[in-house]
Tab-separated table of C-alpha atoms in Angstrom:
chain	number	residue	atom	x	y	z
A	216	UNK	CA	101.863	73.219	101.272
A	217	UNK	CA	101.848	74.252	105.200
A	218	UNK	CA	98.329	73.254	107.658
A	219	UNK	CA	95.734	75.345	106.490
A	220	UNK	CA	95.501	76.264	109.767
A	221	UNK	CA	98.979	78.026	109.882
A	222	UNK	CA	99.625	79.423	106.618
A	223	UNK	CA	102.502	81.326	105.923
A	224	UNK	CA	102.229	84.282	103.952
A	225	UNK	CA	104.594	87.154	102.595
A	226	UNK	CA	103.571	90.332	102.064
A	227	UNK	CA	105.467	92.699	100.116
A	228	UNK	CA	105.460	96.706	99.335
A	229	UNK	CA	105.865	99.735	100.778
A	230	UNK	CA	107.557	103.223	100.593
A	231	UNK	CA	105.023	105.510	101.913
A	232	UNK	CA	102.622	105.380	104.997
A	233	UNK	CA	99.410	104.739	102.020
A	234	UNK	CA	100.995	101.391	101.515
A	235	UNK	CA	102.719	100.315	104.793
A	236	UNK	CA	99.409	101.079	107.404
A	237	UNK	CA	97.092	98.737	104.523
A	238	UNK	CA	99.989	95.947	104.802
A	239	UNK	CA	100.204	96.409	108.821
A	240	UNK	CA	96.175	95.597	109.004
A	241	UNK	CA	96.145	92.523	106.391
A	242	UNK	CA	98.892	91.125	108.507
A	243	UNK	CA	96.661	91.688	111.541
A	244	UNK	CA	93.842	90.230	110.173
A	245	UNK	CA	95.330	87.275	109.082
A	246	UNK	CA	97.064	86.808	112.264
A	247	UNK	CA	92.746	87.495	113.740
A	248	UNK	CA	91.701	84.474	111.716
A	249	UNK	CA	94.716	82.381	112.280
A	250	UNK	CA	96.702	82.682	115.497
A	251	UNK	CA	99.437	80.780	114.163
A	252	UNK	CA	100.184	82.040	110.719
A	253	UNK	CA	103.511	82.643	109.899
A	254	UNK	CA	103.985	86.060	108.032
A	255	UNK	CA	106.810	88.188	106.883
A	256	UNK	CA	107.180	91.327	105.255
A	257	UNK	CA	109.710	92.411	102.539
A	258	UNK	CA	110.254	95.919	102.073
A	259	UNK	CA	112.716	98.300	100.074
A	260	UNK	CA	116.067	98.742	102.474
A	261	UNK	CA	115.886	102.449	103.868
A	262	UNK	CA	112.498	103.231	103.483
A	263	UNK	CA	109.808	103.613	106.285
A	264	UNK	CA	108.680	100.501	106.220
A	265	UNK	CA	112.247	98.930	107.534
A	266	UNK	CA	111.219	100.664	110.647
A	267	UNK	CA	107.186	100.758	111.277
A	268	UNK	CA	107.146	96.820	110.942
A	269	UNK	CA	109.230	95.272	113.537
A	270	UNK	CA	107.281	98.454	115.750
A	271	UNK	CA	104.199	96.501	114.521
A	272	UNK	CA	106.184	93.125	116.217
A	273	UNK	CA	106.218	91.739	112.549
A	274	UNK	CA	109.695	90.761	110.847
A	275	UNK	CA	110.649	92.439	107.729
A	276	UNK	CA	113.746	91.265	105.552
A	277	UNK	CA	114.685	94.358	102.986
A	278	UNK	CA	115.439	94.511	99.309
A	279	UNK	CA	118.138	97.053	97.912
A	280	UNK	CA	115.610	98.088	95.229
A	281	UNK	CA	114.827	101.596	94.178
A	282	UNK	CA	112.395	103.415	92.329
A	283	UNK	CA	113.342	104.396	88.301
A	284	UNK	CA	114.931	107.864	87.994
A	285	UNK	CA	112.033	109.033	85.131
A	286	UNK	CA	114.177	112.240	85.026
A	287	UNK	CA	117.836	111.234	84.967
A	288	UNK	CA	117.841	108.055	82.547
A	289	UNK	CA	121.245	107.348	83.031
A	290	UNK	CA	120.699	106.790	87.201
A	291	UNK	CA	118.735	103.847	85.578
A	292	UNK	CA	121.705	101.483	85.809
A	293	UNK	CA	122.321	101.355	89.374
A	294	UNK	CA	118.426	100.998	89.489
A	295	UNK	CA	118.774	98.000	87.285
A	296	UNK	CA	121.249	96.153	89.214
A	297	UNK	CA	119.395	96.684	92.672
A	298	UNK	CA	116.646	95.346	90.638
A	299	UNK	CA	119.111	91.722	89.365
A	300	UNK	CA	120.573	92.028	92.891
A	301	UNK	CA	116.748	92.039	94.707
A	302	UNK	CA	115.206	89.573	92.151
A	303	UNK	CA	118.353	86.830	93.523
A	304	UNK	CA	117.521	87.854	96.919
A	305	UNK	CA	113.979	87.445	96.790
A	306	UNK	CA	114.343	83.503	95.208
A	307	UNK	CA	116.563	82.977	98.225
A	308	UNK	CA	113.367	84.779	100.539
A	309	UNK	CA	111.434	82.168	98.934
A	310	UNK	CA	113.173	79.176	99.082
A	311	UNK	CA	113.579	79.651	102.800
A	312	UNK	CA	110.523	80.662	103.900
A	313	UNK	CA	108.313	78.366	101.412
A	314	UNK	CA	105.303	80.913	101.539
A	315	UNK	CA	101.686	79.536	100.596
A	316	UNK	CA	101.193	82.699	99.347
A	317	UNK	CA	102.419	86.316	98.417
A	318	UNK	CA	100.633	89.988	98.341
A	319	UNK	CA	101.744	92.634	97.220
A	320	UNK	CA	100.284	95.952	98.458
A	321	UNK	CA	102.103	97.853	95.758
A	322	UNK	CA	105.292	100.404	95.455
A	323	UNK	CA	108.314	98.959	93.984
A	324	UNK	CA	109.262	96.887	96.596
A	325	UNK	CA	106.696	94.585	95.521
A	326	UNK	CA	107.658	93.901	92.272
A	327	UNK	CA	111.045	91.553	92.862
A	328	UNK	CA	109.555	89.489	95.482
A	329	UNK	CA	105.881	89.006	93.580
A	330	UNK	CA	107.384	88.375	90.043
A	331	UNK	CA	109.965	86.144	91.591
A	332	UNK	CA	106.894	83.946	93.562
A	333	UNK	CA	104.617	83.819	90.034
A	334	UNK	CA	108.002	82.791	87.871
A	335	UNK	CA	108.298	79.500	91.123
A	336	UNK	CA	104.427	78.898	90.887
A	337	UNK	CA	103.601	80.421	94.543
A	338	UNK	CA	100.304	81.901	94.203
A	339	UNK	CA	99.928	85.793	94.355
A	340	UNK	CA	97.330	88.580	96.090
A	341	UNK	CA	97.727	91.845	94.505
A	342	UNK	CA	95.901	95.013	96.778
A	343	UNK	CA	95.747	97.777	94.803
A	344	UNK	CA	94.814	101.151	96.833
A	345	UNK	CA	93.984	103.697	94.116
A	346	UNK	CA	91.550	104.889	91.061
A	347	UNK	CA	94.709	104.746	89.208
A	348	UNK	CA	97.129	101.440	88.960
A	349	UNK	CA	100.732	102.139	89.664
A	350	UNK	CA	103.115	100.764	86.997
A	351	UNK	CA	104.425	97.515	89.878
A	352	UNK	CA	101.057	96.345	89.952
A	353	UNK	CA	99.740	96.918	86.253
A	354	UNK	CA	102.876	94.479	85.205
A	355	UNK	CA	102.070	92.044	87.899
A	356	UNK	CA	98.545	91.534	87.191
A	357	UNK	CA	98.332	89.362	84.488
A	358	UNK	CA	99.617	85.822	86.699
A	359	UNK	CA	98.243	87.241	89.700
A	360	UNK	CA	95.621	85.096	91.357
A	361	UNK	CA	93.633	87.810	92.473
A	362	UNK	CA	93.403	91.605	92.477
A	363	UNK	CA	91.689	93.148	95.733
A	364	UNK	CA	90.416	96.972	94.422
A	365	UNK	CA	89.007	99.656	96.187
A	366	UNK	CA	87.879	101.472	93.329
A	367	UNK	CA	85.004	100.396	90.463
A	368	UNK	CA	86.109	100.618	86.949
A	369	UNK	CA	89.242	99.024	87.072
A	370	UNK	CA	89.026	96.048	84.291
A	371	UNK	CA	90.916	98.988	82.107
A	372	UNK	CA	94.170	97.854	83.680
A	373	UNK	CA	93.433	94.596	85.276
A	374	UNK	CA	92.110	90.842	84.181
A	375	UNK	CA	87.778	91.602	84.840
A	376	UNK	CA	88.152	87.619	86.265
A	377	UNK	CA	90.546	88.808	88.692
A	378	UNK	CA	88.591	91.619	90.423
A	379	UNK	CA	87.922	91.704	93.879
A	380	UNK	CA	86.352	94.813	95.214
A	381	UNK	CA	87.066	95.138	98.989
A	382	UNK	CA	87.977	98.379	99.224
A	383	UNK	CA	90.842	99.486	101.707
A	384	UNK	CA	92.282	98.092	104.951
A	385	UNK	CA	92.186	101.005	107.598
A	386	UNK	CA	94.047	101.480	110.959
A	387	UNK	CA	91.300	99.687	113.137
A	388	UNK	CA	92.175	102.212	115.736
A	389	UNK	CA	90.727	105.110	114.164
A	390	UNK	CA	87.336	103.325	113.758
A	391	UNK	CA	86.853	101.881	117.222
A	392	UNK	CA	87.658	105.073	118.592
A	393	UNK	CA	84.173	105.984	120.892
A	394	UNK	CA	85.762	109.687	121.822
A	395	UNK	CA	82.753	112.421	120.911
A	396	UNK	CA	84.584	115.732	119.412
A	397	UNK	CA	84.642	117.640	122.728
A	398	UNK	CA	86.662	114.422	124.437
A	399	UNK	CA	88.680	114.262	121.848
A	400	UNK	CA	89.651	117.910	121.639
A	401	UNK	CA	90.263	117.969	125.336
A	402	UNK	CA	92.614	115.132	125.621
A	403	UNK	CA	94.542	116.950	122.391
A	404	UNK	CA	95.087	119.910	124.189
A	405	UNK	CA	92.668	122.075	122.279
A	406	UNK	CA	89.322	123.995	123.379
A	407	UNK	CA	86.415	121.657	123.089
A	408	UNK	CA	83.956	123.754	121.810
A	409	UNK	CA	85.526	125.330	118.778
A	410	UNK	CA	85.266	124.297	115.100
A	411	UNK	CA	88.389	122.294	114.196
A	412	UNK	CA	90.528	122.187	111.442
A	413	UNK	CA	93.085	119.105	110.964
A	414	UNK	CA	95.425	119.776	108.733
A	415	UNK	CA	97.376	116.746	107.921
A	416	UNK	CA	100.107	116.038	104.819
A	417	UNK	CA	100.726	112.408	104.785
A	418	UNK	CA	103.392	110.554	107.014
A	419	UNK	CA	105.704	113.270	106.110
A	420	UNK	CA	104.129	116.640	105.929
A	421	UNK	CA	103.633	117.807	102.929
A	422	UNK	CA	105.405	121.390	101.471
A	423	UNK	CA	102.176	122.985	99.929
A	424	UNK	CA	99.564	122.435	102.519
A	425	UNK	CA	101.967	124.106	105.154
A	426	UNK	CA	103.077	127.387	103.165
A	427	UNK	CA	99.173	127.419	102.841
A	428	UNK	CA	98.748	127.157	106.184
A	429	UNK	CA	101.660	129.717	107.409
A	430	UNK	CA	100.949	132.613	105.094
A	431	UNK	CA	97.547	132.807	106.147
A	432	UNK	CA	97.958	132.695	110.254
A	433	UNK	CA	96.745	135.750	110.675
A	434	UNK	CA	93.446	135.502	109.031
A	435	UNK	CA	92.885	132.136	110.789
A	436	UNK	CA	94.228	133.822	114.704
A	437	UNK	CA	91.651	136.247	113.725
A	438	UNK	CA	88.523	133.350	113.358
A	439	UNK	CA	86.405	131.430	115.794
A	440	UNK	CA	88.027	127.993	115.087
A	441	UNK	CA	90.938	126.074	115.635
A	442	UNK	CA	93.491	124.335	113.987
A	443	UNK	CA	95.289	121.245	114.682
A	444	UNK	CA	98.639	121.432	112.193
A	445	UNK	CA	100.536	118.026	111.438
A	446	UNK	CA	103.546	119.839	109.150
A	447	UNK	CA	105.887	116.640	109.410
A	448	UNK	CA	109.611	116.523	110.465
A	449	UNK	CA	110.119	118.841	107.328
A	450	UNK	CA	107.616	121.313	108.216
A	451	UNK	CA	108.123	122.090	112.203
A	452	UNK	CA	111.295	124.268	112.223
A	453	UNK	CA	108.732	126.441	108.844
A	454	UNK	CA	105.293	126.119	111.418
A	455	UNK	CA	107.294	127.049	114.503
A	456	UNK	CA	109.024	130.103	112.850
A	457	UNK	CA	105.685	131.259	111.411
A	458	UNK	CA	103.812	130.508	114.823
A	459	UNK	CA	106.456	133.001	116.390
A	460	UNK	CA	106.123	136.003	114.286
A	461	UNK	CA	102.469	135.705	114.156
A	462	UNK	CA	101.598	134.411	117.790
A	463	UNK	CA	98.251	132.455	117.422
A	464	UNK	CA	96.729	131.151	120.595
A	465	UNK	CA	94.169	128.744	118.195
A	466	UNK	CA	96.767	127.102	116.619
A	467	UNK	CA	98.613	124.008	117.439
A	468	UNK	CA	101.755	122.479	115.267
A	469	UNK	CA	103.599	119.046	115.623
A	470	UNK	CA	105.563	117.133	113.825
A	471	UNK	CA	103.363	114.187	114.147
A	472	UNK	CA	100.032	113.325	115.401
A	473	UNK	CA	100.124	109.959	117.501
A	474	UNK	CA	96.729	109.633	118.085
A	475	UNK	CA	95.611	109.950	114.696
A	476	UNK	CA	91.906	108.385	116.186
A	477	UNK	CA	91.703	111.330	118.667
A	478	UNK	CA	92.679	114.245	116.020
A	479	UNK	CA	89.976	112.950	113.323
A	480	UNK	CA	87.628	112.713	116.152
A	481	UNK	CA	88.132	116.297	117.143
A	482	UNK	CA	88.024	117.499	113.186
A	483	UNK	CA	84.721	119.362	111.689
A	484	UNK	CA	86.917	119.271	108.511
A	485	UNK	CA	89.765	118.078	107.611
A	486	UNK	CA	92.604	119.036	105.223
A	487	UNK	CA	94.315	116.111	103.458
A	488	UNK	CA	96.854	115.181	100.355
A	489	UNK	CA	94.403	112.223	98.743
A	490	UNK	CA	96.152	109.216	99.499
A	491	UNK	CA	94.196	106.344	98.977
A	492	UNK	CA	94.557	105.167	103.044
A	493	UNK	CA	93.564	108.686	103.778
A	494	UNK	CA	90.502	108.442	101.738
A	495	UNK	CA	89.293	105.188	102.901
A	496	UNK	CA	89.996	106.428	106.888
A	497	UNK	CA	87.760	109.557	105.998
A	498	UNK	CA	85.205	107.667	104.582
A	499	UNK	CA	84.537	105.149	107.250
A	500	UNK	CA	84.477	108.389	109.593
A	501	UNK	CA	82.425	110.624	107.439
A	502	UNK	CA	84.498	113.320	107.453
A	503	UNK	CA	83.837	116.818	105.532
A	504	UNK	CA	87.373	116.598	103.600
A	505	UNK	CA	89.367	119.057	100.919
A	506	UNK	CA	91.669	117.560	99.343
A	507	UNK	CA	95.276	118.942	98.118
A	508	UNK	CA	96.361	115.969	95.908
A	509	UNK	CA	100.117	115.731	95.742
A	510	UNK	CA	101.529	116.835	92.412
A	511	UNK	CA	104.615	114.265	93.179
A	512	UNK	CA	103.539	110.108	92.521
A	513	UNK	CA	103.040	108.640	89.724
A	514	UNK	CA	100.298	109.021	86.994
A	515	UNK	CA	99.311	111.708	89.084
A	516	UNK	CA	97.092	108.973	90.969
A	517	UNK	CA	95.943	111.651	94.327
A	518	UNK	CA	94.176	113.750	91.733
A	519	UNK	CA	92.468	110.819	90.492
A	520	UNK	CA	90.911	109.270	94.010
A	521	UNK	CA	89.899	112.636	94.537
A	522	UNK	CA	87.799	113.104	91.845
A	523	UNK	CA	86.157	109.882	91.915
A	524	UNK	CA	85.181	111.833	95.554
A	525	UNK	CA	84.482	114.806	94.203
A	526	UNK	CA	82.082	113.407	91.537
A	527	UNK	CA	79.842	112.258	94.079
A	528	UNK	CA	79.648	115.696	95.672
A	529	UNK	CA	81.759	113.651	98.648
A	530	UNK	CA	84.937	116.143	98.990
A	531	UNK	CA	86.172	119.089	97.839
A	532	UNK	CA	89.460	119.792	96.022
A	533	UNK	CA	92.007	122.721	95.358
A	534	UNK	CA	94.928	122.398	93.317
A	535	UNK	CA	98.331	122.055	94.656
A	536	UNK	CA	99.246	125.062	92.464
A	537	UNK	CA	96.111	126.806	94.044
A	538	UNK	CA	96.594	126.436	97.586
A	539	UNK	CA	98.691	128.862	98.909
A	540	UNK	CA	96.010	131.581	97.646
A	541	UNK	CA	92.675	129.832	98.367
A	542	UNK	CA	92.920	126.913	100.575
A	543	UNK	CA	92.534	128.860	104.052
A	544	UNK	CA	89.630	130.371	102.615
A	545	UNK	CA	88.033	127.868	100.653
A	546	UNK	CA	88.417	126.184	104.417
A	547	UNK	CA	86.787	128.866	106.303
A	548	UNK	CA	84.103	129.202	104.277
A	549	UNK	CA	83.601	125.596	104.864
A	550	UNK	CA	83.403	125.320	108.656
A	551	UNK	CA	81.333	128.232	109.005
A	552	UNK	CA	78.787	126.244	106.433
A	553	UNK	CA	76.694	123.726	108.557
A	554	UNK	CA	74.314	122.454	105.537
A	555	UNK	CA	77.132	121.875	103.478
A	556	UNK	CA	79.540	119.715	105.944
A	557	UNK	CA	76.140	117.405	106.529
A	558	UNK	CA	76.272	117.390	102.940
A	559	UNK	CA	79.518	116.252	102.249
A	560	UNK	CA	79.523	113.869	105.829
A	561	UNK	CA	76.574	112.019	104.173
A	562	UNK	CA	77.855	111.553	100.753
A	563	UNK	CA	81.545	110.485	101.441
A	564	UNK	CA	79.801	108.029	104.345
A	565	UNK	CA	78.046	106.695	101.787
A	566	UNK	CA	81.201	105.996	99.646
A	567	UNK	CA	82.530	103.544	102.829
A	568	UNK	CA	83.543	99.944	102.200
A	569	UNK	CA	83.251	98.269	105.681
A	570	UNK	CA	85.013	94.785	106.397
A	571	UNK	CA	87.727	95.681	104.204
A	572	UNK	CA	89.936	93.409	105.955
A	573	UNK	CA	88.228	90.769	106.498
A	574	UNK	CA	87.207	90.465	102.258
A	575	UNK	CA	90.842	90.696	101.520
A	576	UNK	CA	91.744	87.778	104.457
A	577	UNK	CA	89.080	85.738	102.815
A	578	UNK	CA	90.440	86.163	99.192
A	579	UNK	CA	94.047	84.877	100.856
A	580	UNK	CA	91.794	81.690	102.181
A	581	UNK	CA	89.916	81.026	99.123
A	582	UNK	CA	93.691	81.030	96.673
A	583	UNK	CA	95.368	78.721	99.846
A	584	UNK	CA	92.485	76.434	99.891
A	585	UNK	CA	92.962	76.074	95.722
């Protein structure tokens, strides 16, 4: 056991921005609460998170795991040896490091290094992001010392003893941000007095949302509002073609957004795949939201946050296989609808879990102190 004081902690996970930004703000509250924690991050070895870490100034050691192939079984054997090959690695992770503790924030480059610290006896956090359990984090549950939830009804997959509900860790960024929506739209480039759409796919762009976008730039040159277009490294070359043949002064492509706190701030609505970090950012910022859920992760878990939004009269949602013919105008009708954005602003507000964070930091104290 290291001085309670300086714990040192592994967290694991990854894959996708919805698991990497959650990670990134645990390991900056612990390192809040104690300046001289130790912490290091194990991820899956070409995926995002190999990168946005050390960016974060955290280090990250990588696993050669992958995901299973669910449509080409026989792929499965390679999986299954970068599965032997991580679970050796991550016993040597341990040995060295001597953790007082491991969380997992989910995707499959939790499972090695979690199962590995529960078979050694190093206690475990599980944070689970979404209304639906992925498969990692259902298996893990069972040994795990605690499960940190975002979303009620969740004994169906976990231990009831084990719940925690602390909702999700946002980018504290986006929530400190003090810009009003004309400042914000002003140092973005944009007009500060119209209606704004952001229309944002994830960390990288999403297919759907964009042919939504580009087939109907005509009809939204044509309106009194503005549109700030995130299409992802996928989706420029598509949004600048499109912007060329149809010029339209109102609307504004990139790649990426930077200042993710300044674009939300500018937004009257926003357009959004329902990732569960995306949900919990939009929440804390009471945005009017519709929701595309990705038809492409597992047990179709975006369509299930969603609804538990949509339920509660807090969001709206169209169909990835609807989108291209009513999302711009499902959209339109929305910004141009002042009693129904208060609506919606009110009701997803209400849905916020504040002090994520800190609840999930305090969970990691109370399982160290044990």
């Amino acid at each position: 056991m290291n001085d309670n004081n300086s714990p040192k902690v592994i967290i694991s996970g990854g894959g996708t921005g919805g698991h990497i930004f959650p990670a990134l703000s645990i390991a900056t509250g612990i390192m809040r609460r104690y300046p001289q924690a130790k912490i290091l991050f194990v991820g899956a070895i070409g995926r995002m998170e190999m990168e946005k870490v050390p960016e974060a100034g955290f280090d990250i050691v990588g696993l050669p795991v992958m995901g299973f192939d669910r449509k080409h079984l026989l792929r499965n054997f390679k999986v299954l040896f970068c599965v032997y090959k991580s679970l050796r690695l991550a016993k040597k992770i341990l040995r060295e490091f001597n953790p007082d503790i491991a969380v997992g924030v989910g995707g499959y480059a939790s499972g090695p290094m979690l199962k590995v610290a529960q078979n050694v006896g190093v206690p475990t956090l599980i944070q689970e992001q979404n209304s639906y359990p992925g498969v990692t984090n259902k298996m893990l549950c069972a040994k795990a010392d605690a499960v940190c939830v975002a979303y009620h009804g969740l004994e169906k997959f976990f231990p009831a003893d084990k719940i925690v509900f602390t909702g999700n860790p946002v980018r504290q960024e986006l929530v400190e941000s003090e810009l009003s929506p004309q400042q914000a739209r002003l140092k973005l480039g944009l007009n500060p007095d119209l209606p704004t759409i952001l229309v944002v796919g994830g960390s990288l762009g999403a297919r759907t949302i964009n042919h939504s976008i580009g087939t109907h730039i005509t009809s939204l040159a044509k309106s009194n509002i503005q549109v700030l277009w995130q299409c992802g490294k996928q989706g420029i070359e598509y949004a600048d073609t499109m912007l060329k043949e149809n010029p339209a002064t109102n609307i504004k492509a990139s790649a990426f957004i930077y200042d993710m706190a300044a674009a939300y701030r500018a937004a009257s609505i926003v357009i959004s795949r329902a990732g569960a970090s995306s949900i919990s950012e939009l929440q804390l910022l009471g945005k009017p939201v519709i929701f595309v859920p990705s038809p492409n992760v597992a047990e179709d878990h975006q369509t299930h946050n969603a609804m538990a939004l949509v339920k509660n009269d807090a969001a709206i949602l169209v169909k990835d296989s609807d989108a291209q013919a009513s999302l711009v105008d499902v959209a339109l009708q929305l910004i141009n609808d002042n009693d129904r954005l208060l609506a919606l602003s009110e009701n997803i507000s209400k849905m916020a879990k504040n002090n994520a964070v800190d609840d999930i930091v305090d969970c990691i104290s109370r399982i160290i102190d044990k």
